[in-house]
Amino acid sequence: MRDATKSVKEDIDDSAKAITTPIYQTTAYLYPEGEKYRYSREANPTVLELAKKIAELEGAEQGVAFSSGMGAISTVSLSLLKPNANVLIHRDMFARTYKFFMDFVRSWGVNVDSSLPGNQNLIEMAKSKKYNLIFIESISNPLLRVIDIPELSKIVREYNGILVVDSTFATPINQKPLELGSTIVIHSASKFLAGHNDVIAGLAAGYSEYLSVIDQMRRTLGTSLDPHAAYLTLRGIKTLKIRMDVINRNAEQIAEFLEGHSKVKRVYYPGLKTY
């Protein structure tokens, strides 16, 4: 099944046979049984449909939805790290992510190293120490750098480390990090996935071995997504392939124009031949 079809496909709602996922705007459930539906902070049908959607788009075993992109990053990281663990990030990433690792994670007793911009610096540092977690952005925010995911995944596997890729700027349409060797992929769905500037949401996808633990941490930390926000994100994803095709085409035309402009010194865009 192609990405465009995956984007619009939804399971039929069993209760009313609706072809669009309903908004289950509820706190609790009548006579809850078992572990699935007891309290919406823990599990909600609308939110679970979104988690399933990102897993399908990324080719993952499991997906989890969060209250924001930073909610996804913090929950994933806190699930995987312990005091004295070694973490590698790179300097040219989203400022709030960088601050989270350098300020909060470090204060938690984790050793955090930061490489200078560029693939070569990052790869050399990845080889220099056994890192429990390497966290990267590809494509990076804001300079749109493309990180060598296959090479980093090869290095990480040698010492059983974990590679997490924030793929927000690429989306599953342009890049599938799990296919390139990453362990987990993260998205701020607030941006391209939801696509209408009316949602704050985060997503993660990967192997169930890790995502099941991350999902339990989400329930504990309370970084759960609201059902209405999940519905809006599902709605936005339906046009993801169409929107990204147009965005890619327009961005390339703008980048080519600016690259030839006498008053522009440099253009950062991975689609350029001179990149």
PDB file of C-alpha atoms in Angstrom:
ATOM      1  CA  MET A   1       0.000   0.000   0.000  1.00  0.00           C
ATOM      2  CA  ARG A   2       1.419   3.389  -0.993  1.00  0.00           C
ATOM      3  CA  ASP A   3       1.777   6.341   1.371  1.00  0.00           C
ATOM      4  CA  ALA A   4      -1.106   8.269  -0.195  1.00  0.00           C
ATOM      5  CA  THR A   5      -3.457   5.343   0.480  1.00  0.00           C
ATOM      6  CA  LYS A   6      -2.112   4.804   3.994  1.00  0.00           C
ATOM      7  CA  SER A   7      -2.730   8.486   4.727  1.00  0.00           C
ATOM      8  CA  VAL A   8      -6.454   8.330   3.961  1.00  0.00           C
ATOM      9  CA  LYS A   9      -7.235   4.773   5.114  1.00  0.00           C
ATOM     10  CA  GLU A  10      -9.119   4.443   8.408  1.00  0.00           C
ATOM     11  CA  ASP A  11     -10.680   1.485  10.177  1.00  0.00           C
ATOM     12  CA  ILE A  12     -14.472   1.393  10.272  1.00  0.00           C
ATOM     13  CA  ASP A  13     -15.842   2.353  13.690  1.00  0.00           C
ATOM     14  CA  ASP A  14     -17.443  -0.787  15.139  1.00  0.00           C
ATOM     15  CA  SER A  15     -20.149   0.947  17.171  1.00  0.00           C
ATOM     16  CA  ALA A  16     -21.770   2.995  14.377  1.00  0.00           C
ATOM     17  CA  LYS A  17     -19.937   1.844  11.229  1.00  0.00           C
ATOM     18  CA  ALA A  18     -18.673   5.409  10.678  1.00  0.00           C
ATOM     19  CA  ILE A  19     -16.027   5.693   7.961  1.00  0.00           C
ATOM     20  CA  THR A  20     -14.277   8.540   9.813  1.00  0.00           C
ATOM     21  CA  THR A  21     -12.728   8.009  13.241  1.00  0.00           C
ATOM     22  CA  PRO A  22     -15.058   9.530  15.889  1.00  0.00           C
ATOM     23  CA  ILE A  23     -13.856  11.886  18.601  1.00  0.00           C
ATOM     24  CA  TYR A  24     -14.118   9.905  21.822  1.00  0.00           C
ATOM     25  CA  GLN A  25     -14.134  12.981  24.066  1.00  0.00           C
ATOM     26  CA  THR A  26     -14.448  11.101  27.321  1.00  0.00           C
ATOM     27  CA  THR A  27     -12.558  10.897  30.576  1.00  0.00           C
ATOM     28  CA  ALA A  28     -13.577   7.401  31.614  1.00  0.00           C
ATOM     29  CA  TYR A  29     -15.482   4.373  30.309  1.00  0.00           C
ATOM     30  CA  LEU A  30     -18.542   2.488  31.567  1.00  0.00           C
ATOM     31  CA  TYR A  31     -17.651  -0.650  33.496  1.00  0.00           C
ATOM     32  CA  PRO A  32     -14.045  -0.760  32.289  1.00  0.00           C
ATOM     33  CA  GLU A  33     -12.608  -4.225  31.923  1.00  0.00           C
ATOM     34  CA  GLY A  34      -9.000  -5.198  31.387  1.00  0.00           C
ATOM     35  CA  GLU A  35      -6.203  -2.821  30.451  1.00  0.00           C
ATOM     36  CA  LYS A  36      -7.377  -1.198  27.217  1.00  0.00           C
ATOM     37  CA  TYR A  37      -9.994   1.429  28.083  1.00  0.00           C
ATOM     38  CA  ARG A  38     -10.204   2.617  31.672  1.00  0.00           C
ATOM     39  CA  TYR A  39      -9.162   6.267  31.627  1.00  0.00           C
ATOM     40  CA  SER A  40      -8.366   8.463  28.621  1.00  0.00           C
ATOM     41  CA  ARG A  41      -4.980   9.540  29.915  1.00  0.00           C
ATOM     42  CA  GLU A  42      -4.022   5.891  29.561  1.00  0.00           C
ATOM     43  CA  ALA A  43      -5.861   4.901  26.374  1.00  0.00           C
ATOM     44  CA  ASN A  44      -8.434   6.479  24.080  1.00  0.00           C
ATOM     45  CA  PRO A  45      -9.826   5.051  20.798  1.00  0.00           C
ATOM     46  CA  THR A  46      -9.255   8.243  18.774  1.00  0.00           C
ATOM     47  CA  VAL A  47      -5.716   8.641  20.047  1.00  0.00           C
ATOM     48  CA  LEU A  48      -4.919   4.977  19.443  1.00  0.00           C
ATOM     49  CA  GLU A  49      -6.072   5.333  15.832  1.00  0.00           C
ATOM     50  CA  LEU A  50      -3.528   8.126  15.362  1.00  0.00           C
ATOM     51  CA  ALA A  51      -0.803   6.017  16.964  1.00  0.00           C
ATOM     52  CA  LYS A  52      -1.678   3.213  14.573  1.00  0.00           C
ATOM     53  CA  LYS A  53      -1.556   5.651  11.651  1.00  0.00           C
ATOM     54  CA  ILE A  54       2.012   6.827  12.308  1.00  0.00           C
ATOM     55  CA  ALA A  55       3.116   3.216  12.738  1.00  0.00           C
ATOM     56  CA  GLU A  56       1.655   2.376   9.319  1.00  0.00           C
ATOM     57  CA  LEU A  57       3.274   5.373   7.635  1.00  0.00           C
ATOM     58  CA  GLU A  58       6.678   4.660   9.171  1.00  0.00           C
ATOM     59  CA  GLY A  59       6.553   0.892   8.747  1.00  0.00           C
ATOM     60  CA  ALA A  60       6.820   0.440  12.511  1.00  0.00           C
ATOM     61  CA  GLU A  61       5.596  -2.234  14.899  1.00  0.00           C
ATOM     62  CA  GLN A  62       3.999   0.308  17.231  1.00  0.00           C
ATOM     63  CA  GLY A  63       3.213   4.002  17.485  1.00  0.00           C
ATOM     64  CA  VAL A  64       2.465   6.303  20.417  1.00  0.00           C
ATOM     65  CA  ALA A  65       0.830   9.758  20.427  1.00  0.00           C
ATOM     66  CA  PHE A  66       1.821  12.564  22.800  1.00  0.00           C
ATOM     67  CA  SER A  67       0.621  15.996  23.881  1.00  0.00           C
ATOM     68  CA  SER A  68       3.381  17.742  21.893  1.00  0.00           C
ATOM     69  CA  GLY A  69       6.603  17.142  20.009  1.00  0.00           C
ATOM     70  CA  MET A  70       8.592  17.956  23.139  1.00  0.00           C
ATOM     71  CA  GLY A  71       6.294  15.616  25.051  1.00  0.00           C
ATOM     72  CA  ALA A  72       7.353  12.865  22.659  1.00  0.00           C
ATOM     73  CA  ILE A  73      11.051  13.741  22.939  1.00  0.00           C
ATOM     74  CA  SER A  74      11.054  13.958  26.730  1.00  0.00           C
ATOM     75  CA  THR A  75       8.980  10.809  27.266  1.00  0.00           C
ATOM     76  CA  VAL A  76      11.043   8.743  24.840  1.00  0.00           C
ATOM     77  CA  SER A  77      14.306   9.965  26.375  1.00  0.00           C
ATOM     78  CA  LEU A  78      13.246   9.436  29.985  1.00  0.00           C
ATOM     79  CA  SER A  79      12.088   5.925  29.099  1.00  0.00           C
ATOM     80  CA  LEU A  80      15.446   4.977  27.610  1.00  0.00           C
ATOM     81  CA  LEU A  81      17.953   6.712  29.899  1.00  0.00           C
ATOM     82  CA  LYS A  82      19.295   6.177  33.389  1.00  0.00           C
ATOM     83  CA  PRO A  83      21.852   8.136  35.435  1.00  0.00           C
ATOM     84  CA  ASN A  84      25.420   7.709  34.086  1.00  0.00           C
ATOM     85  CA  ALA A  85      24.151   6.805  30.615  1.00  0.00           C
ATOM     86  CA  ASN A  86      25.974   8.339  27.632  1.00  0.00           C
ATOM     87  CA  VAL A  87      24.058  10.435  25.090  1.00  0.00           C
ATOM     88  CA  LEU A  88      25.212  12.058  21.862  1.00  0.00           C
ATOM     89  CA  ILE A  89      23.360  14.920  20.169  1.00  0.00           C
ATOM     90  CA  HIS A  90      24.417  17.573  17.641  1.00  0.00           C
ATOM     91  CA  ARG A  91      24.562  21.337  18.084  1.00  0.00           C
ATOM     92  CA  ASP A  92      22.489  22.317  15.053  1.00  0.00           C
ATOM     93  CA  MET A  93      19.109  21.062  16.206  1.00  0.00           C
ATOM     94  CA  PHE A  94      15.851  22.574  17.466  1.00  0.00           C
ATOM     95  CA  ALA A  95      16.813  24.898  20.326  1.00  0.00           C
ATOM     96  CA  ARG A  96      14.296  23.520  22.830  1.00  0.00           C
ATOM     97  CA  THR A  97      15.433  19.938  22.181  1.00  0.00           C
ATOM     98  CA  TYR A  98      19.044  20.987  22.662  1.00  0.00           C
ATOM     99  CA  LYS A  99      18.146  22.765  25.898  1.00  0.00           C
ATOM    100  CA  PHE A 100      16.254  19.709  27.153  1.00  0.00           C
ATOM    101  CA  PHE A 101      19.317  17.489  26.778  1.00  0.00           C
ATOM    102  CA  MET A 102      21.964  19.988  27.870  1.00  0.00           C
ATOM    103  CA  ASP A 103      20.058  21.343  30.888  1.00  0.00           C
ATOM    104  CA  PHE A 104      17.475  18.847  32.139  1.00  0.00           C
ATOM    105  CA  VAL A 105      18.925  15.496  31.054  1.00  0.00           C
ATOM    106  CA  ARG A 106      22.390  16.465  32.259  1.00  0.00           C
ATOM    107  CA  SER A 107      20.991  17.523  35.643  1.00  0.00           C
ATOM    108  CA  TRP A 108      19.508  14.039  35.912  1.00  0.00           C
ATOM    109  CA  GLY A 109      23.011  12.547  35.988  1.00  0.00           C
ATOM    110  CA  VAL A 110      23.286  11.616  32.304  1.00  0.00           C
ATOM    111  CA  ASN A 111      26.456  12.330  30.338  1.00  0.00           C
ATOM    112  CA  VAL A 112      25.479  14.378  27.266  1.00  0.00           C
ATOM    113  CA  ASP A 113      27.958  15.118  24.472  1.00  0.00           C
ATOM    114  CA  SER A 114      27.239  17.510  21.613  1.00  0.00           C
ATOM    115  CA  SER A 115      28.983  17.376  18.251  1.00  0.00           C
ATOM    116  CA  LEU A 116      29.705  20.341  16.024  1.00  0.00           C
ATOM    117  CA  PRO A 117      27.559  20.679  12.878  1.00  0.00           C
ATOM    118  CA  GLY A 118      28.199  18.278  10.029  1.00  0.00           C
ATOM    119  CA  ASN A 119      28.073  14.540   9.438  1.00  0.00           C
ATOM    120  CA  GLN A 120      31.797  13.970   9.837  1.00  0.00           C
ATOM    121  CA  ASN A 121      31.973  15.484  13.319  1.00  0.00           C
ATOM    122  CA  LEU A 122      28.937  13.508  14.448  1.00  0.00           C
ATOM    123  CA  ILE A 123      30.188  10.201  13.047  1.00  0.00           C
ATOM    124  CA  GLU A 124      33.651  10.629  14.568  1.00  0.00           C
ATOM    125  CA  MET A 125      32.147  11.294  17.996  1.00  0.00           C
ATOM    126  CA  ALA A 126      29.778   8.335  17.631  1.00  0.00           C
ATOM    127  CA  LYS A 127      32.819   6.092  17.114  1.00  0.00           C
ATOM    128  CA  SER A 128      34.739   7.561  20.052  1.00  0.00           C
ATOM    129  CA  LYS A 129      32.540   6.233  22.871  1.00  0.00           C
ATOM    130  CA  LYS A 130      29.833   3.659  23.546  1.00  0.00           C
ATOM    131  CA  TYR A 131      26.676   5.760  23.575  1.00  0.00           C
ATOM    132  CA  ASN A 132      23.470   4.382  25.044  1.00  0.00           C
ATOM    133  CA  LEU A 133      21.485   6.857  22.963  1.00  0.00           C
ATOM    134  CA  ILE A 134      22.243   8.934  19.899  1.00  0.00           C
ATOM    135  CA  PHE A 135      19.535  11.515  19.226  1.00  0.00           C
ATOM    136  CA  ILE A 136      19.562  13.327  15.895  1.00  0.00           C
ATOM    137  CA  GLU A 137      17.383  15.481  13.688  1.00  0.00           C
ATOM    138  CA  SER A 138      17.295  14.687   9.997  1.00  0.00           C
ATOM    139  CA  ILE A 139      16.344  16.886   8.285  1.00  0.00           C
ATOM    140  CA  SER A 140      17.577  19.291  10.987  1.00  0.00           C
ATOM    141  CA  ASN A 141      15.775  22.367  12.265  1.00  0.00           C
ATOM    142  CA  PRO A 142      16.461  25.059  11.124  1.00  0.00           C
ATOM    143  CA  LEU A 143      19.347  24.545   8.656  1.00  0.00           C
ATOM    144  CA  LEU A 144      17.911  21.463   6.926  1.00  0.00           C
ATOM    145  CA  ARG A 145      21.036  19.332   7.272  1.00  0.00           C
ATOM    146  CA  VAL A 146      20.741  15.685   6.240  1.00  0.00           C
ATOM    147  CA  ILE A 147      22.361  13.296   8.708  1.00  0.00           C
ATOM    148  CA  ASP A 148      23.831   9.951   7.627  1.00  0.00           C
ATOM    149  CA  ILE A 149      21.325   7.682   9.382  1.00  0.00           C
ATOM    150  CA  PRO A 150      22.594   4.377   7.874  1.00  0.00           C
ATOM    151  CA  GLU A 151      26.167   5.053   9.012  1.00  0.00           C
ATOM    152  CA  LEU A 152      25.128   6.078  12.515  1.00  0.00           C
ATOM    153  CA  SER A 153      22.832   3.068  12.853  1.00  0.00           C
ATOM    154  CA  LYS A 154      25.709   0.791  11.862  1.00  0.00           C
ATOM    155  CA  ILE A 155      27.922   2.325  14.548  1.00  0.00           C
ATOM    156  CA  VAL A 156      25.215   2.173  17.226  1.00  0.00           C
ATOM    157  CA  ARG A 157      24.461  -1.492  16.539  1.00  0.00           C
ATOM    158  CA  GLU A 158      28.082  -2.407  17.255  1.00  0.00           C
ATOM    159  CA  TYR A 159      27.612  -1.548  20.936  1.00  0.00           C
ATOM    160  CA  ASN A 160      23.836  -2.166  21.250  1.00  0.00           C
ATOM    161  CA  GLY A 161      22.978   1.516  21.476  1.00  0.00           C
ATOM    162  CA  ILE A 162      19.748   3.195  20.400  1.00  0.00           C
ATOM    163  CA  LEU A 163      19.380   5.660  17.534  1.00  0.00           C
ATOM    164  CA  VAL A 164      16.436   8.068  17.740  1.00  0.00           C
ATOM    165  CA  VAL A 165      15.651  10.285  14.748  1.00  0.00           C
ATOM    166  CA  ASP A 166      13.460  13.373  14.879  1.00  0.00           C
ATOM    167  CA  SER A 167      12.071  13.324  11.343  1.00  0.00           C
ATOM    168  CA  THR A 168       9.612  16.205  11.734  1.00  0.00           C
ATOM    169  CA  PHE A 169      10.859  18.236   8.765  1.00  0.00           C
ATOM    170  CA  ALA A 170      11.086  15.233   6.433  1.00  0.00           C
ATOM    171  CA  THR A 171       7.799  13.467   7.302  1.00  0.00           C
ATOM    172  CA  PRO A 172       7.271   9.814   6.288  1.00  0.00           C
ATOM    173  CA  ILE A 173       6.703  11.011   2.720  1.00  0.00           C
ATOM    174  CA  ASN A 174      10.322  12.105   2.236  1.00  0.00           C
ATOM    175  CA  GLN A 175      12.138   9.778   4.617  1.00  0.00           C
ATOM    176  CA  LYS A 176      11.559   6.625   6.641  1.00  0.00           C
ATOM    177  CA  PRO A 177      14.296   6.483   9.297  1.00  0.00           C
ATOM    178  CA  LEU A 178      13.364   2.983  10.492  1.00  0.00           C
ATOM    179  CA  GLU A 179      14.083   1.614   7.025  1.00  0.00           C
ATOM    180  CA  LEU A 180      17.463   3.378   7.185  1.00  0.00           C
ATOM    181  CA  GLY A 181      18.344   1.695  10.478  1.00  0.00           C
ATOM    182  CA  SER A 182      17.073   3.912  13.298  1.00  0.00           C
ATOM    183  CA  THR A 183      15.473   2.393  16.389  1.00  0.00           C
ATOM    184  CA  ILE A 184      12.777   5.022  16.940  1.00  0.00           C
ATOM    185  CA  VAL A 185      11.411   7.909  14.886  1.00  0.00           C
ATOM    186  CA  ILE A 186       9.802  11.012  16.413  1.00  0.00           C
ATOM    187  CA  HIS A 187       7.604  13.730  14.917  1.00  0.00           C
ATOM    188  CA  SER A 188       6.214  17.023  16.057  1.00  0.00           C
ATOM    189  CA  ALA A 189       2.849  16.469  14.377  1.00  0.00           C
ATOM    190  CA  SER A 190       2.052  20.148  14.952  1.00  0.00           C
ATOM    191  CA  LYS A 191       3.938  20.983  11.772  1.00  0.00           C
ATOM    192  CA  PHE A 192       3.617  19.047   8.496  1.00  0.00           C
ATOM    193  CA  LEU A 193       1.669  15.992   9.652  1.00  0.00           C
ATOM    194  CA  ALA A 194      -1.367  17.854  11.006  1.00  0.00           C
ATOM    195  CA  GLY A 195      -0.662  20.602   8.531  1.00  0.00           C
ATOM    196  CA  HIS A 196      -3.326  23.198   9.371  1.00  0.00           C
ATOM    197  CA  ASN A 197      -1.656  25.192  12.162  1.00  0.00           C
ATOM    198  CA  ASP A 198      -4.364  24.253  14.669  1.00  0.00           C
ATOM    199  CA  VAL A 199      -2.891  21.297  16.595  1.00  0.00           C
ATOM    200  CA  ILE A 200      -0.108  20.685  19.108  1.00  0.00           C
ATOM    201  CA  ALA A 201       0.814  16.984  19.040  1.00  0.00           C
ATOM    202  CA  GLY A 202       3.763  14.605  19.040  1.00  0.00           C
ATOM    203  CA  LEU A 203       4.269  11.087  17.701  1.00  0.00           C
ATOM    204  CA  ALA A 204       6.782   8.279  18.022  1.00  0.00           C
ATOM    205  CA  ALA A 205       7.076   4.962  16.204  1.00  0.00           C
ATOM    206  CA  GLY A 206       9.418   2.018  16.272  1.00  0.00           C
ATOM    207  CA  TYR A 207       9.915  -1.448  17.688  1.00  0.00           C
ATOM    208  CA  SER A 208       7.381  -2.648  20.274  1.00  0.00           C
ATOM    209  CA  GLU A 209      10.246  -3.683  22.548  1.00  0.00           C
ATOM    210  CA  TYR A 210      10.857   0.022  23.174  1.00  0.00           C
ATOM    211  CA  LEU A 211       7.510   1.613  22.343  1.00  0.00           C
ATOM    212  CA  SER A 212       5.598  -0.479  24.884  1.00  0.00           C
ATOM    213  CA  VAL A 213       7.886   0.852  27.625  1.00  0.00           C
ATOM    214  CA  ILE A 214       7.578   4.389  26.250  1.00  0.00           C
ATOM    215  CA  ASP A 215       3.791   4.096  26.231  1.00  0.00           C
ATOM    216  CA  GLN A 216       3.795   3.150  29.910  1.00  0.00           C
ATOM    217  CA  MET A 217       5.995   6.159  30.662  1.00  0.00           C
ATOM    218  CA  ARG A 218       3.549   8.375  28.750  1.00  0.00           C
ATOM    219  CA  ARG A 219       0.731   7.193  30.993  1.00  0.00           C
ATOM    220  CA  THR A 220       2.814   7.928  34.087  1.00  0.00           C
ATOM    221  CA  LEU A 221       4.137  11.335  33.023  1.00  0.00           C
ATOM    222  CA  GLY A 222       0.768  12.412  31.660  1.00  0.00           C
ATOM    223  CA  THR A 223       2.096  13.445  28.240  1.00  0.00           C
ATOM    224  CA  SER A 224      -1.037  12.021  26.630  1.00  0.00           C
ATOM    225  CA  LEU A 225      -2.768  13.586  23.637  1.00  0.00           C
ATOM    226  CA  ASP A 226      -6.287  15.012  23.762  1.00  0.00           C
ATOM    227  CA  PRO A 227      -8.831  13.086  21.593  1.00  0.00           C
ATOM    228  CA  HIS A 228      -9.890  16.187  19.672  1.00  0.00           C
ATOM    229  CA  ALA A 229      -6.280  17.016  18.813  1.00  0.00           C
ATOM    230  CA  ALA A 230      -5.824  13.406  17.698  1.00  0.00           C
ATOM    231  CA  TYR A 231      -8.845  13.706  15.413  1.00  0.00           C
ATOM    232  CA  LEU A 232      -7.541  16.941  13.872  1.00  0.00           C
ATOM    233  CA  THR A 233      -4.163  15.305  13.276  1.00  0.00           C
ATOM    234  CA  LEU A 234      -5.795  12.300  11.604  1.00  0.00           C
ATOM    235  CA  ARG A 235      -7.763  14.682   9.416  1.00  0.00           C
ATOM    236  CA  GLY A 236      -4.605  16.548   8.470  1.00  0.00           C
ATOM    237  CA  ILE A 237      -2.683  13.385   7.616  1.00  0.00           C
ATOM    238  CA  LYS A 238      -5.265  12.530   4.963  1.00  0.00           C
ATOM    239  CA  THR A 239      -3.793  15.258   2.746  1.00  0.00           C
ATOM    240  CA  LEU A 240      -0.166  14.721   3.805  1.00  0.00           C
ATOM    241  CA  LYS A 241       1.056  13.218   0.530  1.00  0.00           C
ATOM    242  CA  ILE A 242      -0.640  15.896  -1.573  1.00  0.00           C
ATOM    243  CA  ARG A 243       0.665  18.715   0.614  1.00  0.00           C
ATOM    244  CA  MET A 244       4.231  17.415   0.786  1.00  0.00           C
ATOM    245  CA  ASP A 245       4.421  16.989  -2.984  1.00  0.00           C
ATOM    246  CA  VAL A 246       3.444  20.651  -3.409  1.00  0.00           C
ATOM    247  CA  ILE A 247       5.719  21.801  -0.570  1.00  0.00           C
ATOM    248  CA  ASN A 248       8.690  19.945  -2.068  1.00  0.00           C
ATOM    249  CA  ARG A 249       8.077  21.380  -5.506  1.00  0.00           C
ATOM    250  CA  ASN A 250       7.557  24.957  -4.321  1.00  0.00           C
ATOM    251  CA  ALA A 251      10.501  24.881  -1.905  1.00  0.00           C
ATOM    252  CA  GLU A 252      12.836  23.679  -4.640  1.00  0.00           C
ATOM    253  CA  GLN A 253      11.740  26.484  -6.970  1.00  0.00           C
ATOM    254  CA  ILE A 254      12.210  29.107  -4.246  1.00  0.00           C
ATOM    255  CA  ALA A 255      15.623  27.695  -3.272  1.00  0.00           C
ATOM    256  CA  GLU A 256      16.822  27.695  -6.888  1.00  0.00           C
ATOM    257  CA  PHE A 257      15.656  31.290  -7.328  1.00  0.00           C
ATOM    258  CA  LEU A 258      17.357  32.479  -4.143  1.00  0.00           C
ATOM    259  CA  GLU A 259      20.563  30.599  -4.956  1.00  0.00           C
ATOM    260  CA  GLY A 260      20.911  32.664  -8.110  1.00  0.00           C
ATOM    261  CA  HIS A 261      20.069  35.968  -6.407  1.00  0.00           C
ATOM    262  CA  SER A 262      22.943  38.434  -6.134  1.00  0.00           C
ATOM    263  CA  LYS A 263      22.013  39.473  -2.592  1.00  0.00           C
ATOM    264  CA  VAL A 264      21.801  35.944  -1.181  1.00  0.00           C
ATOM    265  CA  LYS A 265      25.074  34.499   0.110  1.00  0.00           C
ATOM    266  CA  ARG A 266      23.971  30.905   0.729  1.00  0.00           C
ATOM    267  CA  VAL A 267      20.838  28.784   0.554  1.00  0.00           C
ATOM    268  CA  TYR A 268      20.348  25.817   2.891  1.00  0.00           C
ATOM    269  CA  TYR A 269      18.142  23.337   1.067  1.00  0.00           C
ATOM    270  CA  PRO A 270      18.935  19.621   0.570  1.00  0.00           C
ATOM    271  CA  GLY A 271      17.152  19.502  -2.784  1.00  0.00           C
ATOM    272  CA  LEU A 272      19.701  21.762  -4.462  1.00  0.00           C
ATOM    273  CA  LYS A 273      22.390  20.237  -6.667  1.00  0.00           C
ATOM    274  CA  THR A 274      24.967  22.367  -4.841  1.00  0.00           C
ATOM    275  CA  TYR A 275      23.903  21.199  -1.380  1.00  0.00           C
TER     276      TYR A 275
END
